[in-house]
């Protein structure tokens, strides 16, 4: 949000996927005083997104007009969009949500056949869009995040919705493909 998207105060950002990555991005965007649109298919995740800083929430379940809805809310498109989930539809919708000279950041990973998507090159060229990938945060940036935490600008503990021990975590891993949880699940016991 800070380094790749270069999000500025009062810019509009659409964040697709309100899991741990997306919710963290919402917190940081709030700290930067941006207008935030959260998109997910889980109503509980969207509620948590609003609690931690999203101004608008879109339940994308069964909708085909998500990008158009983002454009309506943002009056013409957002300056920044982040695909925090990593699916073909969220990536395409994220790009389609941008206004002219907008910046798309692909954070969510896509695997195998799902990693090949048809992107709208004509729109990218005509609107001079920027497409960037982000794979983790560099270690030298941790200090800035810790400073945001110490000053109260972000509070990652608010994203934790469940804690489990290591044995429970092993049982949860196979369920991740059909994940109906929201927020972050933390392993708090390794015995």
Short mmCIF file of N, CA and C in Angstrom, two decimals:
data_model
loop_
_atom_site.label_atom_id
_atom_site.label_comp_id
_atom_site.label_asym_id
_atom_site.label_seq_id
_atom_site.Cartn_x
_atom_site.Cartn_y
_atom_site.Cartn_z
N UNK A 1 0.84 -1.19 0.00
CA UNK A 1 0.00 0.00 0.00
C UNK A 1 0.88 1.25 0.00
N UNK A 2 1.91 1.22 0.79
CA UNK A 2 2.79 2.39 0.89
C UNK A 2 3.81 2.41 -0.24
N UNK A 3 4.56 1.33 -0.40
CA UNK A 3 5.67 1.32 -1.36
C UNK A 3 5.24 1.04 -2.79
N UNK A 4 4.46 0.01 -3.01
CA UNK A 4 4.07 -0.36 -4.38
C UNK A 4 2.95 0.54 -4.91
N UNK A 5 1.92 0.77 -4.11
CA UNK A 5 0.78 1.56 -4.58
C UNK A 5 1.03 3.05 -4.47
N UNK A 6 1.93 3.45 -3.60
CA UNK A 6 2.23 4.86 -3.33
C UNK A 6 0.91 5.62 -3.07
N UNK A 7 0.10 5.04 -2.20
CA UNK A 7 -1.20 5.62 -1.88
C UNK A 7 -1.03 6.94 -1.15
N UNK A 8 -1.82 7.94 -1.57
CA UNK A 8 -1.73 9.27 -0.98
C UNK A 8 -3.03 9.62 -0.26
N UNK A 9 -2.93 10.58 0.63
CA UNK A 9 -4.09 11.08 1.37
C UNK A 9 -5.20 11.48 0.39
N UNK A 10 -6.42 11.10 0.73
CA UNK A 10 -7.64 11.40 -0.04
C UNK A 10 -7.78 10.63 -1.35
N UNK A 11 -6.82 9.78 -1.70
CA UNK A 11 -7.02 8.94 -2.88
C UNK A 11 -8.02 7.85 -2.53
N UNK A 12 -8.63 7.29 -3.58
CA UNK A 12 -9.60 6.21 -3.40
C UNK A 12 -8.94 4.89 -3.75
N UNK A 13 -9.21 3.89 -2.91
CA UNK A 13 -8.61 2.57 -3.10
C UNK A 13 -9.69 1.50 -2.98
N UNK A 14 -9.65 0.54 -3.89
CA UNK A 14 -10.54 -0.63 -3.82
C UNK A 14 -9.68 -1.82 -3.43
N UNK A 15 -10.11 -2.54 -2.41
CA UNK A 15 -9.36 -3.71 -1.94
C UNK A 15 -10.24 -4.93 -2.10
N UNK A 16 -9.82 -5.82 -3.01
CA UNK A 16 -10.54 -7.05 -3.32
C UNK A 16 -10.01 -8.17 -2.45
N UNK A 17 -10.86 -8.68 -1.56
CA UNK A 17 -10.48 -9.75 -0.66
C UNK A 17 -10.19 -9.21 0.73
N UNK A 18 -11.03 -9.56 1.68
CA UNK A 18 -10.89 -9.05 3.04
C UNK A 18 -10.46 -10.14 4.02
N UNK A 19 -9.44 -10.89 3.61
CA UNK A 19 -8.77 -11.81 4.53
C UNK A 19 -7.69 -11.03 5.26
N UNK A 20 -6.71 -11.72 5.79
CA UNK A 20 -5.65 -11.07 6.55
C UNK A 20 -4.90 -10.01 5.77
N UNK A 21 -4.56 -10.30 4.52
CA UNK A 21 -3.82 -9.34 3.69
C UNK A 21 -4.69 -8.13 3.36
N UNK A 22 -5.90 -8.37 2.91
CA UNK A 22 -6.80 -7.28 2.55
C UNK A 22 -7.15 -6.39 3.74
N UNK A 23 -7.44 -7.01 4.88
CA UNK A 23 -7.77 -6.23 6.08
C UNK A 23 -6.57 -5.41 6.55
N UNK A 24 -5.38 -5.98 6.44
CA UNK A 24 -4.16 -5.23 6.78
C UNK A 24 -4.00 -4.03 5.85
N UNK A 25 -4.27 -4.24 4.57
CA UNK A 25 -4.19 -3.14 3.60
C UNK A 25 -5.21 -2.06 3.93
N UNK A 26 -6.39 -2.46 4.38
CA UNK A 26 -7.42 -1.48 4.77
C UNK A 26 -6.93 -0.64 5.94
N UNK A 27 -6.33 -1.28 6.93
CA UNK A 27 -5.81 -0.53 8.09
C UNK A 27 -4.76 0.48 7.67
N UNK A 28 -3.86 0.06 6.80
CA UNK A 28 -2.79 0.97 6.35
C UNK A 28 -3.38 2.10 5.51
N UNK A 29 -4.33 1.78 4.64
CA UNK A 29 -4.97 2.81 3.82
C UNK A 29 -5.70 3.83 4.70
N UNK A 30 -6.32 3.35 5.77
CA UNK A 30 -6.99 4.27 6.71
C UNK A 30 -5.96 5.19 7.35
N UNK A 31 -4.82 4.61 7.76
CA UNK A 31 -3.76 5.42 8.38
C UNK A 31 -3.25 6.49 7.42
N UNK A 32 -3.30 6.20 6.12
CA UNK A 32 -2.86 7.16 5.11
C UNK A 32 -3.98 8.12 4.69
N UNK A 33 -5.16 7.97 5.32
CA UNK A 33 -6.32 8.84 5.10
C UNK A 33 -6.87 8.75 3.68
N UNK A 34 -6.97 7.53 3.18
CA UNK A 34 -7.56 7.29 1.87
C UNK A 34 -9.04 6.94 2.04
N UNK A 35 -9.80 7.04 0.95
CA UNK A 35 -11.19 6.57 0.94
C UNK A 35 -11.16 5.11 0.48
N UNK A 36 -11.73 4.22 1.27
CA UNK A 36 -11.54 2.78 1.08
C UNK A 36 -12.85 2.08 0.71
N UNK A 37 -12.77 1.28 -0.36
CA UNK A 37 -13.88 0.41 -0.76
C UNK A 37 -13.40 -1.03 -0.60
N UNK A 38 -14.09 -1.79 0.25
CA UNK A 38 -13.74 -3.19 0.50
C UNK A 38 -14.69 -4.08 -0.29
N UNK A 39 -14.14 -5.12 -0.92
CA UNK A 39 -14.94 -6.06 -1.72
C UNK A 39 -14.64 -7.48 -1.26
N UNK A 40 -15.69 -8.24 -0.97
CA UNK A 40 -15.54 -9.63 -0.56
C UNK A 40 -16.88 -10.32 -0.78
N UNK A 41 -16.91 -11.65 -0.60
CA UNK A 41 -18.17 -12.39 -0.71
C UNK A 41 -18.67 -12.84 0.66
N UNK A 42 -17.93 -12.53 1.71
CA UNK A 42 -18.29 -12.92 3.06
C UNK A 42 -18.76 -11.69 3.83
N UNK A 43 -20.01 -11.70 4.26
CA UNK A 43 -20.58 -10.54 4.94
C UNK A 43 -19.86 -10.23 6.26
N UNK A 44 -19.42 -11.26 6.98
CA UNK A 44 -18.68 -11.03 8.23
C UNK A 44 -17.33 -10.36 7.95
N UNK A 45 -16.67 -10.77 6.89
CA UNK A 45 -15.39 -10.15 6.51
C UNK A 45 -15.61 -8.68 6.16
N UNK A 46 -16.70 -8.39 5.47
CA UNK A 46 -17.00 -7.00 5.11
C UNK A 46 -17.33 -6.16 6.34
N UNK A 47 -18.01 -6.76 7.30
CA UNK A 47 -18.31 -6.04 8.54
C UNK A 47 -17.01 -5.70 9.27
N UNK A 48 -16.10 -6.66 9.35
CA UNK A 48 -14.81 -6.40 9.98
C UNK A 48 -14.03 -5.35 9.19
N UNK A 49 -14.12 -5.39 7.88
CA UNK A 49 -13.45 -4.39 7.04
C UNK A 49 -13.95 -2.98 7.38
N UNK A 50 -15.24 -2.84 7.58
CA UNK A 50 -15.79 -1.53 7.95
C UNK A 50 -15.33 -1.12 9.34
N UNK A 51 -15.26 -2.09 10.25
CA UNK A 51 -14.82 -1.78 11.61
C UNK A 51 -13.38 -1.29 11.66
N UNK A 52 -12.54 -1.77 10.75
CA UNK A 52 -11.13 -1.38 10.78
C UNK A 52 -10.79 -0.25 9.80
N UNK A 53 -11.81 0.28 9.09
CA UNK A 53 -11.51 1.47 8.29
C UNK A 53 -12.15 1.62 6.94
N UNK A 54 -12.78 0.59 6.39
CA UNK A 54 -13.40 0.75 5.06
C UNK A 54 -14.60 1.69 5.15
N UNK A 55 -14.70 2.59 4.19
CA UNK A 55 -15.83 3.51 4.11
C UNK A 55 -17.03 2.88 3.41
N UNK A 56 -16.75 1.99 2.49
CA UNK A 56 -17.79 1.32 1.70
C UNK A 56 -17.47 -0.17 1.66
N UNK A 57 -18.51 -0.99 1.59
CA UNK A 57 -18.33 -2.44 1.50
C UNK A 57 -19.26 -2.99 0.43
N UNK A 58 -18.70 -3.82 -0.44
CA UNK A 58 -19.48 -4.43 -1.52
C UNK A 58 -19.43 -5.94 -1.35
N UNK A 59 -20.62 -6.55 -1.23
CA UNK A 59 -20.69 -8.01 -1.21
C UNK A 59 -20.77 -8.45 -2.67
N UNK A 60 -19.70 -9.06 -3.15
CA UNK A 60 -19.59 -9.44 -4.57
C UNK A 60 -20.20 -10.79 -4.88
N UNK A 61 -20.77 -11.44 -3.89
CA UNK A 61 -21.34 -12.78 -4.10
C UNK A 61 -22.43 -12.74 -5.17
N UNK A 62 -22.19 -13.47 -6.25
CA UNK A 62 -23.17 -13.57 -7.33
C UNK A 62 -23.31 -12.35 -8.21
N UNK A 63 -22.50 -11.33 -8.01
CA UNK A 63 -22.59 -10.09 -8.80
C UNK A 63 -21.64 -10.14 -9.98
N UNK A 64 -22.08 -9.59 -11.09
CA UNK A 64 -21.23 -9.48 -12.28
C UNK A 64 -20.82 -8.03 -12.53
N UNK A 65 -21.36 -7.10 -11.75
CA UNK A 65 -21.15 -5.67 -11.98
C UNK A 65 -20.28 -5.02 -10.91
N UNK A 66 -19.37 -5.77 -10.31
CA UNK A 66 -18.60 -5.26 -9.18
C UNK A 66 -17.75 -4.06 -9.58
N UNK A 67 -17.01 -4.16 -10.66
CA UNK A 67 -16.16 -3.04 -11.09
C UNK A 67 -16.99 -1.80 -11.39
N UNK A 68 -18.15 -1.99 -12.01
CA UNK A 68 -19.04 -0.85 -12.29
C UNK A 68 -19.54 -0.22 -11.00
N UNK A 69 -19.83 -1.05 -10.01
CA UNK A 69 -20.28 -0.53 -8.72
C UNK A 69 -19.17 0.26 -8.03
N UNK A 70 -17.94 -0.23 -8.11
CA UNK A 70 -16.80 0.51 -7.55
C UNK A 70 -16.67 1.86 -8.25
N UNK A 71 -16.83 1.86 -9.57
CA UNK A 71 -16.75 3.13 -10.32
C UNK A 71 -17.87 4.08 -9.93
N UNK A 72 -19.06 3.56 -9.67
CA UNK A 72 -20.17 4.42 -9.23
C UNK A 72 -19.86 5.04 -7.87
N UNK A 73 -19.42 4.22 -6.94
CA UNK A 73 -19.12 4.70 -5.59
C UNK A 73 -17.99 5.73 -5.62
N UNK A 74 -16.98 5.48 -6.42
CA UNK A 74 -15.80 6.35 -6.47
C UNK A 74 -15.91 7.48 -7.49
N UNK A 75 -17.05 7.56 -8.14
CA UNK A 75 -17.32 8.58 -9.16
C UNK A 75 -16.26 8.54 -10.26
N UNK A 76 -16.22 7.42 -10.97
CA UNK A 76 -15.35 7.31 -12.13
C UNK A 76 -14.19 6.35 -12.01
N UNK A 77 -13.99 5.77 -10.86
CA UNK A 77 -12.90 4.82 -10.69
C UNK A 77 -11.97 5.22 -9.57
N UNK A 78 -11.19 4.26 -9.10
CA UNK A 78 -10.27 4.49 -7.99
C UNK A 78 -8.86 4.73 -8.51
N UNK A 79 -8.07 5.42 -7.72
CA UNK A 79 -6.67 5.65 -8.08
C UNK A 79 -5.85 4.37 -7.89
N UNK A 80 -6.22 3.58 -6.88
CA UNK A 80 -5.47 2.36 -6.55
C UNK A 80 -6.44 1.21 -6.35
N UNK A 81 -6.07 0.04 -6.87
CA UNK A 81 -6.83 -1.18 -6.58
C UNK A 81 -5.85 -2.28 -6.21
N UNK A 82 -6.26 -3.09 -5.25
CA UNK A 82 -5.42 -4.19 -4.80
C UNK A 82 -6.23 -5.48 -4.88
N UNK A 83 -5.67 -6.48 -5.54
CA UNK A 83 -6.25 -7.82 -5.48
C UNK A 83 -5.50 -8.57 -4.40
N UNK A 84 -6.10 -8.63 -3.21
CA UNK A 84 -5.47 -9.31 -2.08
C UNK A 84 -5.84 -10.79 -2.04
N UNK A 85 -6.80 -11.20 -2.87
CA UNK A 85 -7.25 -12.59 -2.86
C UNK A 85 -6.44 -13.46 -3.81
N UNK A 86 -6.41 -13.06 -5.07
CA UNK A 86 -5.68 -13.85 -6.06
C UNK A 86 -6.55 -14.80 -6.83
N UNK A 87 -7.52 -14.26 -7.54
CA UNK A 87 -8.33 -15.08 -8.44
C UNK A 87 -8.46 -14.33 -9.76
N UNK A 88 -8.85 -15.05 -10.79
CA UNK A 88 -9.00 -14.41 -12.09
C UNK A 88 -10.01 -13.27 -12.03
N UNK A 89 -11.16 -13.52 -11.42
CA UNK A 89 -12.22 -12.50 -11.41
C UNK A 89 -11.84 -11.30 -10.55
N UNK A 90 -11.19 -11.53 -9.40
CA UNK A 90 -10.82 -10.38 -8.57
C UNK A 90 -9.74 -9.54 -9.24
N UNK A 91 -8.82 -10.19 -9.92
CA UNK A 91 -7.77 -9.46 -10.61
C UNK A 91 -8.33 -8.60 -11.75
N UNK A 92 -9.19 -9.19 -12.55
CA UNK A 92 -9.80 -8.45 -13.67
C UNK A 92 -10.68 -7.32 -13.15
N UNK A 93 -11.51 -7.60 -12.14
CA UNK A 93 -12.36 -6.55 -11.57
C UNK A 93 -11.52 -5.43 -10.97
N UNK A 94 -10.42 -5.79 -10.34
CA UNK A 94 -9.55 -4.80 -9.74
C UNK A 94 -9.00 -3.85 -10.81
N UNK A 95 -8.54 -4.41 -11.91
CA UNK A 95 -8.03 -3.58 -13.02
C UNK A 95 -9.15 -2.73 -13.61
N UNK A 96 -10.32 -3.32 -13.79
CA UNK A 96 -11.46 -2.60 -14.38
C UNK A 96 -12.01 -1.50 -13.47
N UNK A 97 -11.65 -1.51 -12.19
CA UNK A 97 -12.13 -0.51 -11.23
C UNK A 97 -11.34 0.80 -11.30
N UNK A 98 -10.22 0.78 -12.01
CA UNK A 98 -9.31 1.93 -11.99
C UNK A 98 -9.77 3.08 -12.86
N UNK A 99 -9.46 4.28 -12.41
CA UNK A 99 -9.64 5.46 -13.25
C UNK A 99 -8.38 5.63 -14.10
N UNK A 100 -8.38 6.61 -14.96
CA UNK A 100 -7.22 6.87 -15.82
C UNK A 100 -5.98 7.08 -14.95
N UNK A 101 -4.88 6.46 -15.36
CA UNK A 101 -3.59 6.49 -14.67
C UNK A 101 -3.64 5.82 -13.29
N UNK A 102 -4.59 4.92 -13.11
CA UNK A 102 -4.70 4.19 -11.85
C UNK A 102 -3.62 3.14 -11.71
N UNK A 103 -3.47 2.64 -10.47
CA UNK A 103 -2.42 1.68 -10.14
C UNK A 103 -3.03 0.41 -9.55
N UNK A 104 -2.82 -0.71 -10.23
CA UNK A 104 -3.28 -2.01 -9.74
C UNK A 104 -2.10 -2.74 -9.11
N UNK A 105 -2.31 -3.28 -7.91
CA UNK A 105 -1.29 -4.06 -7.23
C UNK A 105 -1.82 -5.48 -7.05
N UNK A 106 -1.11 -6.45 -7.61
CA UNK A 106 -1.49 -7.85 -7.48
C UNK A 106 -0.72 -8.44 -6.31
N UNK A 107 -1.42 -8.72 -5.22
CA UNK A 107 -0.80 -9.30 -4.03
C UNK A 107 -1.19 -10.77 -3.90
N UNK A 108 -2.46 -11.06 -4.12
CA UNK A 108 -2.94 -12.44 -4.00
C UNK A 108 -2.31 -13.33 -5.05
N UNK A 109 -1.86 -14.48 -4.61
CA UNK A 109 -1.19 -15.42 -5.51
C UNK A 109 -2.20 -16.27 -6.27
N UNK A 110 -1.88 -16.56 -7.51
CA UNK A 110 -2.69 -17.46 -8.32
C UNK A 110 -1.79 -18.61 -8.75
N UNK A 111 -2.34 -19.80 -8.76
CA UNK A 111 -1.53 -20.97 -9.07
C UNK A 111 -2.03 -21.68 -10.32
N UNK A 112 -1.12 -22.43 -10.91
CA UNK A 112 -1.39 -23.30 -12.05
C UNK A 112 -2.22 -22.59 -13.13
N UNK A 113 -3.27 -23.24 -13.61
CA UNK A 113 -4.08 -22.68 -14.70
C UNK A 113 -4.76 -21.38 -14.31
N UNK A 114 -5.00 -21.18 -13.02
CA UNK A 114 -5.68 -19.97 -12.56
C UNK A 114 -4.79 -18.73 -12.67
N UNK A 115 -3.50 -18.92 -12.89
CA UNK A 115 -2.59 -17.78 -12.97
C UNK A 115 -2.58 -17.13 -14.35
N UNK A 116 -3.22 -17.75 -15.30
CA UNK A 116 -3.27 -17.21 -16.66
C UNK A 116 -4.62 -16.51 -16.85
N UNK A 117 -4.58 -15.19 -16.95
CA UNK A 117 -5.83 -14.45 -17.13
C UNK A 117 -5.75 -13.57 -18.36
N UNK A 118 -6.91 -13.23 -18.88
CA UNK A 118 -6.98 -12.31 -20.01
C UNK A 118 -7.12 -10.90 -19.45
N UNK A 119 -6.04 -10.14 -19.56
CA UNK A 119 -6.11 -8.77 -19.06
C UNK A 119 -6.43 -7.82 -20.21
N UNK A 120 -7.14 -6.75 -19.91
CA UNK A 120 -7.58 -5.82 -20.95
C UNK A 120 -6.45 -4.86 -21.37
N UNK A 121 -5.56 -5.35 -22.24
CA UNK A 121 -4.42 -4.54 -22.67
C UNK A 121 -4.88 -3.22 -23.30
N UNK A 122 -5.96 -3.26 -24.07
CA UNK A 122 -6.45 -2.02 -24.69
C UNK A 122 -6.78 -0.97 -23.63
N UNK A 123 -7.41 -1.39 -22.54
CA UNK A 123 -7.76 -0.46 -21.46
C UNK A 123 -6.51 0.01 -20.73
N UNK A 124 -5.57 -0.91 -20.51
CA UNK A 124 -4.32 -0.55 -19.82
C UNK A 124 -3.58 0.52 -20.61
N UNK A 125 -3.53 0.37 -21.93
CA UNK A 125 -2.85 1.36 -22.77
C UNK A 125 -3.63 2.67 -22.84
N UNK A 126 -4.92 2.58 -23.14
CA UNK A 126 -5.73 3.79 -23.33
C UNK A 126 -5.81 4.63 -22.06
N UNK A 127 -5.81 3.96 -20.90
CA UNK A 127 -5.94 4.68 -19.63
C UNK A 127 -4.62 4.82 -18.88
N UNK A 128 -3.53 4.39 -19.52
CA UNK A 128 -2.19 4.51 -18.94
C UNK A 128 -2.14 3.93 -17.52
N UNK A 129 -2.66 2.73 -17.37
CA UNK A 129 -2.70 2.08 -16.07
C UNK A 129 -1.35 1.46 -15.72
N UNK A 130 -1.07 1.40 -14.43
CA UNK A 130 0.13 0.73 -13.93
C UNK A 130 -0.29 -0.59 -13.30
N UNK A 131 0.42 -1.65 -13.63
CA UNK A 131 0.16 -2.98 -13.07
C UNK A 131 1.44 -3.43 -12.36
N UNK A 132 1.34 -3.69 -11.06
CA UNK A 132 2.52 -4.11 -10.29
C UNK A 132 2.19 -5.35 -9.48
N UNK A 133 3.22 -6.12 -9.22
CA UNK A 133 3.10 -7.26 -8.33
C UNK A 133 3.78 -6.96 -7.01
N UNK A 134 3.29 -7.58 -5.95
CA UNK A 134 3.90 -7.41 -4.64
C UNK A 134 3.93 -8.76 -3.95
N UNK A 135 5.10 -9.17 -3.52
CA UNK A 135 5.25 -10.48 -2.88
C UNK A 135 5.96 -10.29 -1.55
N UNK A 136 5.23 -9.81 -0.59
CA UNK A 136 5.80 -9.62 0.74
C UNK A 136 6.43 -8.26 0.92
N UNK A 137 6.73 -7.97 2.16
CA UNK A 137 7.31 -6.69 2.52
C UNK A 137 8.79 -6.90 2.83
N UNK A 138 9.61 -5.98 2.37
CA UNK A 138 11.04 -6.06 2.63
C UNK A 138 11.29 -5.85 4.12
N UNK A 139 12.26 -6.56 4.66
CA UNK A 139 12.55 -6.51 6.09
C UNK A 139 12.89 -5.09 6.57
N UNK A 140 13.52 -4.29 5.73
CA UNK A 140 13.89 -2.95 6.17
C UNK A 140 12.67 -2.05 6.38
N UNK A 141 11.49 -2.47 5.90
CA UNK A 141 10.26 -1.68 6.07
C UNK A 141 9.52 -2.02 7.36
N UNK A 142 9.94 -3.06 8.07
CA UNK A 142 9.25 -3.46 9.30
C UNK A 142 9.21 -2.32 10.32
N UNK A 143 10.29 -1.57 10.41
CA UNK A 143 10.35 -0.49 11.40
C UNK A 143 9.20 0.49 11.20
N UNK A 144 8.89 0.83 9.96
CA UNK A 144 7.79 1.77 9.69
C UNK A 144 6.45 1.18 10.15
N UNK A 145 6.27 -0.12 9.95
CA UNK A 145 5.03 -0.78 10.39
C UNK A 145 4.95 -0.77 11.91
N UNK A 146 6.06 -1.08 12.57
CA UNK A 146 6.07 -1.08 14.04
C UNK A 146 5.77 0.32 14.57
N UNK A 147 6.27 1.35 13.89
CA UNK A 147 5.97 2.73 14.30
C UNK A 147 4.48 3.03 14.16
N UNK A 148 3.87 2.53 13.08
CA UNK A 148 2.42 2.72 12.90
C UNK A 148 1.65 2.02 14.02
N UNK A 149 2.13 0.85 14.43
CA UNK A 149 1.49 0.12 15.52
C UNK A 149 1.66 0.87 16.84
N UNK A 150 2.87 1.31 17.13
CA UNK A 150 3.14 2.01 18.39
C UNK A 150 2.35 3.30 18.50
N UNK A 151 2.15 3.99 17.39
CA UNK A 151 1.41 5.25 17.42
C UNK A 151 -0.10 5.05 17.41
N UNK A 152 -0.54 3.80 17.24
CA UNK A 152 -1.98 3.51 17.24
C UNK A 152 -2.65 3.69 15.89
N UNK A 153 -1.87 3.96 14.85
CA UNK A 153 -2.47 4.12 13.51
C UNK A 153 -3.02 2.81 12.98
N UNK A 154 -2.36 1.70 13.31
CA UNK A 154 -2.87 0.38 12.94
C UNK A 154 -2.85 -0.52 14.17
N UNK A 155 -3.77 -1.46 14.22
CA UNK A 155 -3.87 -2.39 15.35
C UNK A 155 -4.17 -3.79 14.81
N UNK A 156 -3.12 -4.52 14.40
CA UNK A 156 -3.33 -5.84 13.80
C UNK A 156 -4.08 -6.83 14.69
N UNK A 157 -4.04 -6.64 16.00
CA UNK A 157 -4.77 -7.55 16.90
C UNK A 157 -6.27 -7.55 16.61
N UNK A 158 -6.79 -6.46 16.09
CA UNK A 158 -8.22 -6.38 15.77
C UNK A 158 -8.61 -7.34 14.65
N UNK A 159 -7.63 -7.81 13.89
CA UNK A 159 -7.90 -8.70 12.76
C UNK A 159 -7.96 -10.17 13.18
N UNK A 160 -7.50 -10.48 14.38
CA UNK A 160 -7.47 -11.86 14.86
C UNK A 160 -8.87 -12.25 15.32
N UNK A 161 -9.45 -13.22 14.63
CA UNK A 161 -10.79 -13.68 14.97
C UNK A 161 -10.80 -15.06 15.60
N UNK A 162 -9.64 -15.73 15.57
CA UNK A 162 -9.58 -17.08 16.13
C UNK A 162 -8.13 -17.42 16.44
N UNK A 163 -7.92 -18.10 17.57
CA UNK A 163 -6.60 -18.62 17.90
C UNK A 163 -6.73 -20.14 18.06
N UNK A 164 -5.71 -20.85 17.61
CA UNK A 164 -5.72 -22.31 17.66
C UNK A 164 -4.34 -22.81 18.09
N UNK A 165 -4.31 -24.06 18.55
CA UNK A 165 -3.02 -24.67 18.83
C UNK A 165 -2.53 -25.36 17.56
N UNK A 166 -1.31 -25.87 17.61
CA UNK A 166 -0.70 -26.46 16.41
C UNK A 166 -1.50 -27.65 15.90
N UNK A 167 -2.01 -28.47 16.79
CA UNK A 167 -2.80 -29.64 16.37
C UNK A 167 -4.08 -29.20 15.64
N UNK A 168 -4.74 -28.17 16.15
CA UNK A 168 -5.94 -27.66 15.48
C UNK A 168 -5.60 -27.06 14.12
N UNK A 169 -4.45 -26.41 14.04
CA UNK A 169 -4.03 -25.79 12.78
C UNK A 169 -3.84 -26.83 11.70
N UNK A 170 -3.29 -27.97 12.06
CA UNK A 170 -3.09 -29.06 11.10
C UNK A 170 -4.44 -29.50 10.53
N UNK A 171 -5.46 -29.54 11.36
CA UNK A 171 -6.80 -29.93 10.92
C UNK A 171 -7.45 -28.85 10.04
N UNK A 172 -7.11 -27.59 10.30
CA UNK A 172 -7.69 -26.48 9.53
C UNK A 172 -7.11 -26.35 8.13
N UNK A 173 -5.87 -26.74 7.94
CA UNK A 173 -5.21 -26.55 6.65
C UNK A 173 -5.99 -27.13 5.47
N UNK A 174 -6.48 -28.37 5.54
CA UNK A 174 -7.23 -28.89 4.38
C UNK A 174 -8.53 -28.13 4.10
N UNK A 175 -9.06 -27.44 5.11
CA UNK A 175 -10.30 -26.69 4.95
C UNK A 175 -10.10 -25.34 4.26
N UNK A 176 -8.87 -24.94 4.06
CA UNK A 176 -8.62 -23.60 3.53
C UNK A 176 -9.18 -23.40 2.13
N UNK A 177 -9.34 -24.47 1.35
CA UNK A 177 -9.95 -24.33 0.03
C UNK A 177 -11.42 -23.98 0.11
N UNK A 178 -12.07 -24.36 1.19
CA UNK A 178 -13.49 -24.07 1.39
C UNK A 178 -13.66 -23.15 2.60
N UNK A 179 -12.78 -22.22 2.74
CA UNK A 179 -12.67 -21.39 3.94
C UNK A 179 -13.89 -20.52 4.12
N UNK A 180 -14.55 -20.65 5.28
CA UNK A 180 -15.68 -19.79 5.58
C UNK A 180 -15.39 -18.88 6.76
N UNK A 181 -14.15 -18.88 7.20
CA UNK A 181 -13.72 -18.01 8.29
C UNK A 181 -13.52 -16.60 7.74
N UNK A 182 -13.33 -15.67 8.63
CA UNK A 182 -12.96 -14.32 8.25
C UNK A 182 -11.93 -13.83 9.25
N UNK A 183 -11.23 -12.78 8.91
CA UNK A 183 -10.18 -12.30 9.78
C UNK A 183 -8.96 -13.20 9.71
N UNK A 184 -8.18 -13.18 10.76
CA UNK A 184 -6.94 -13.95 10.80
C UNK A 184 -7.01 -15.02 11.88
N UNK A 185 -6.52 -16.20 11.55
CA UNK A 185 -6.40 -17.29 12.51
C UNK A 185 -4.93 -17.38 12.90
N UNK A 186 -4.67 -17.35 14.20
CA UNK A 186 -3.30 -17.34 14.71
C UNK A 186 -3.03 -18.61 15.51
N UNK A 187 -1.88 -19.23 15.27
CA UNK A 187 -1.44 -20.36 16.08
C UNK A 187 -0.77 -19.78 17.33
N UNK A 188 -1.33 -20.09 18.51
CA UNK A 188 -0.79 -19.50 19.73
C UNK A 188 -0.19 -20.51 20.69
N UNK A 189 -0.18 -21.79 20.30
CA UNK A 189 0.42 -22.82 21.14
C UNK A 189 1.05 -23.87 20.24
N UNK A 190 2.32 -24.17 20.50
CA UNK A 190 3.04 -25.11 19.65
C UNK A 190 3.35 -26.42 20.37
N UNK A 191 2.76 -26.62 21.52
CA UNK A 191 3.02 -27.84 22.30
C UNK A 191 2.12 -28.98 21.86
#
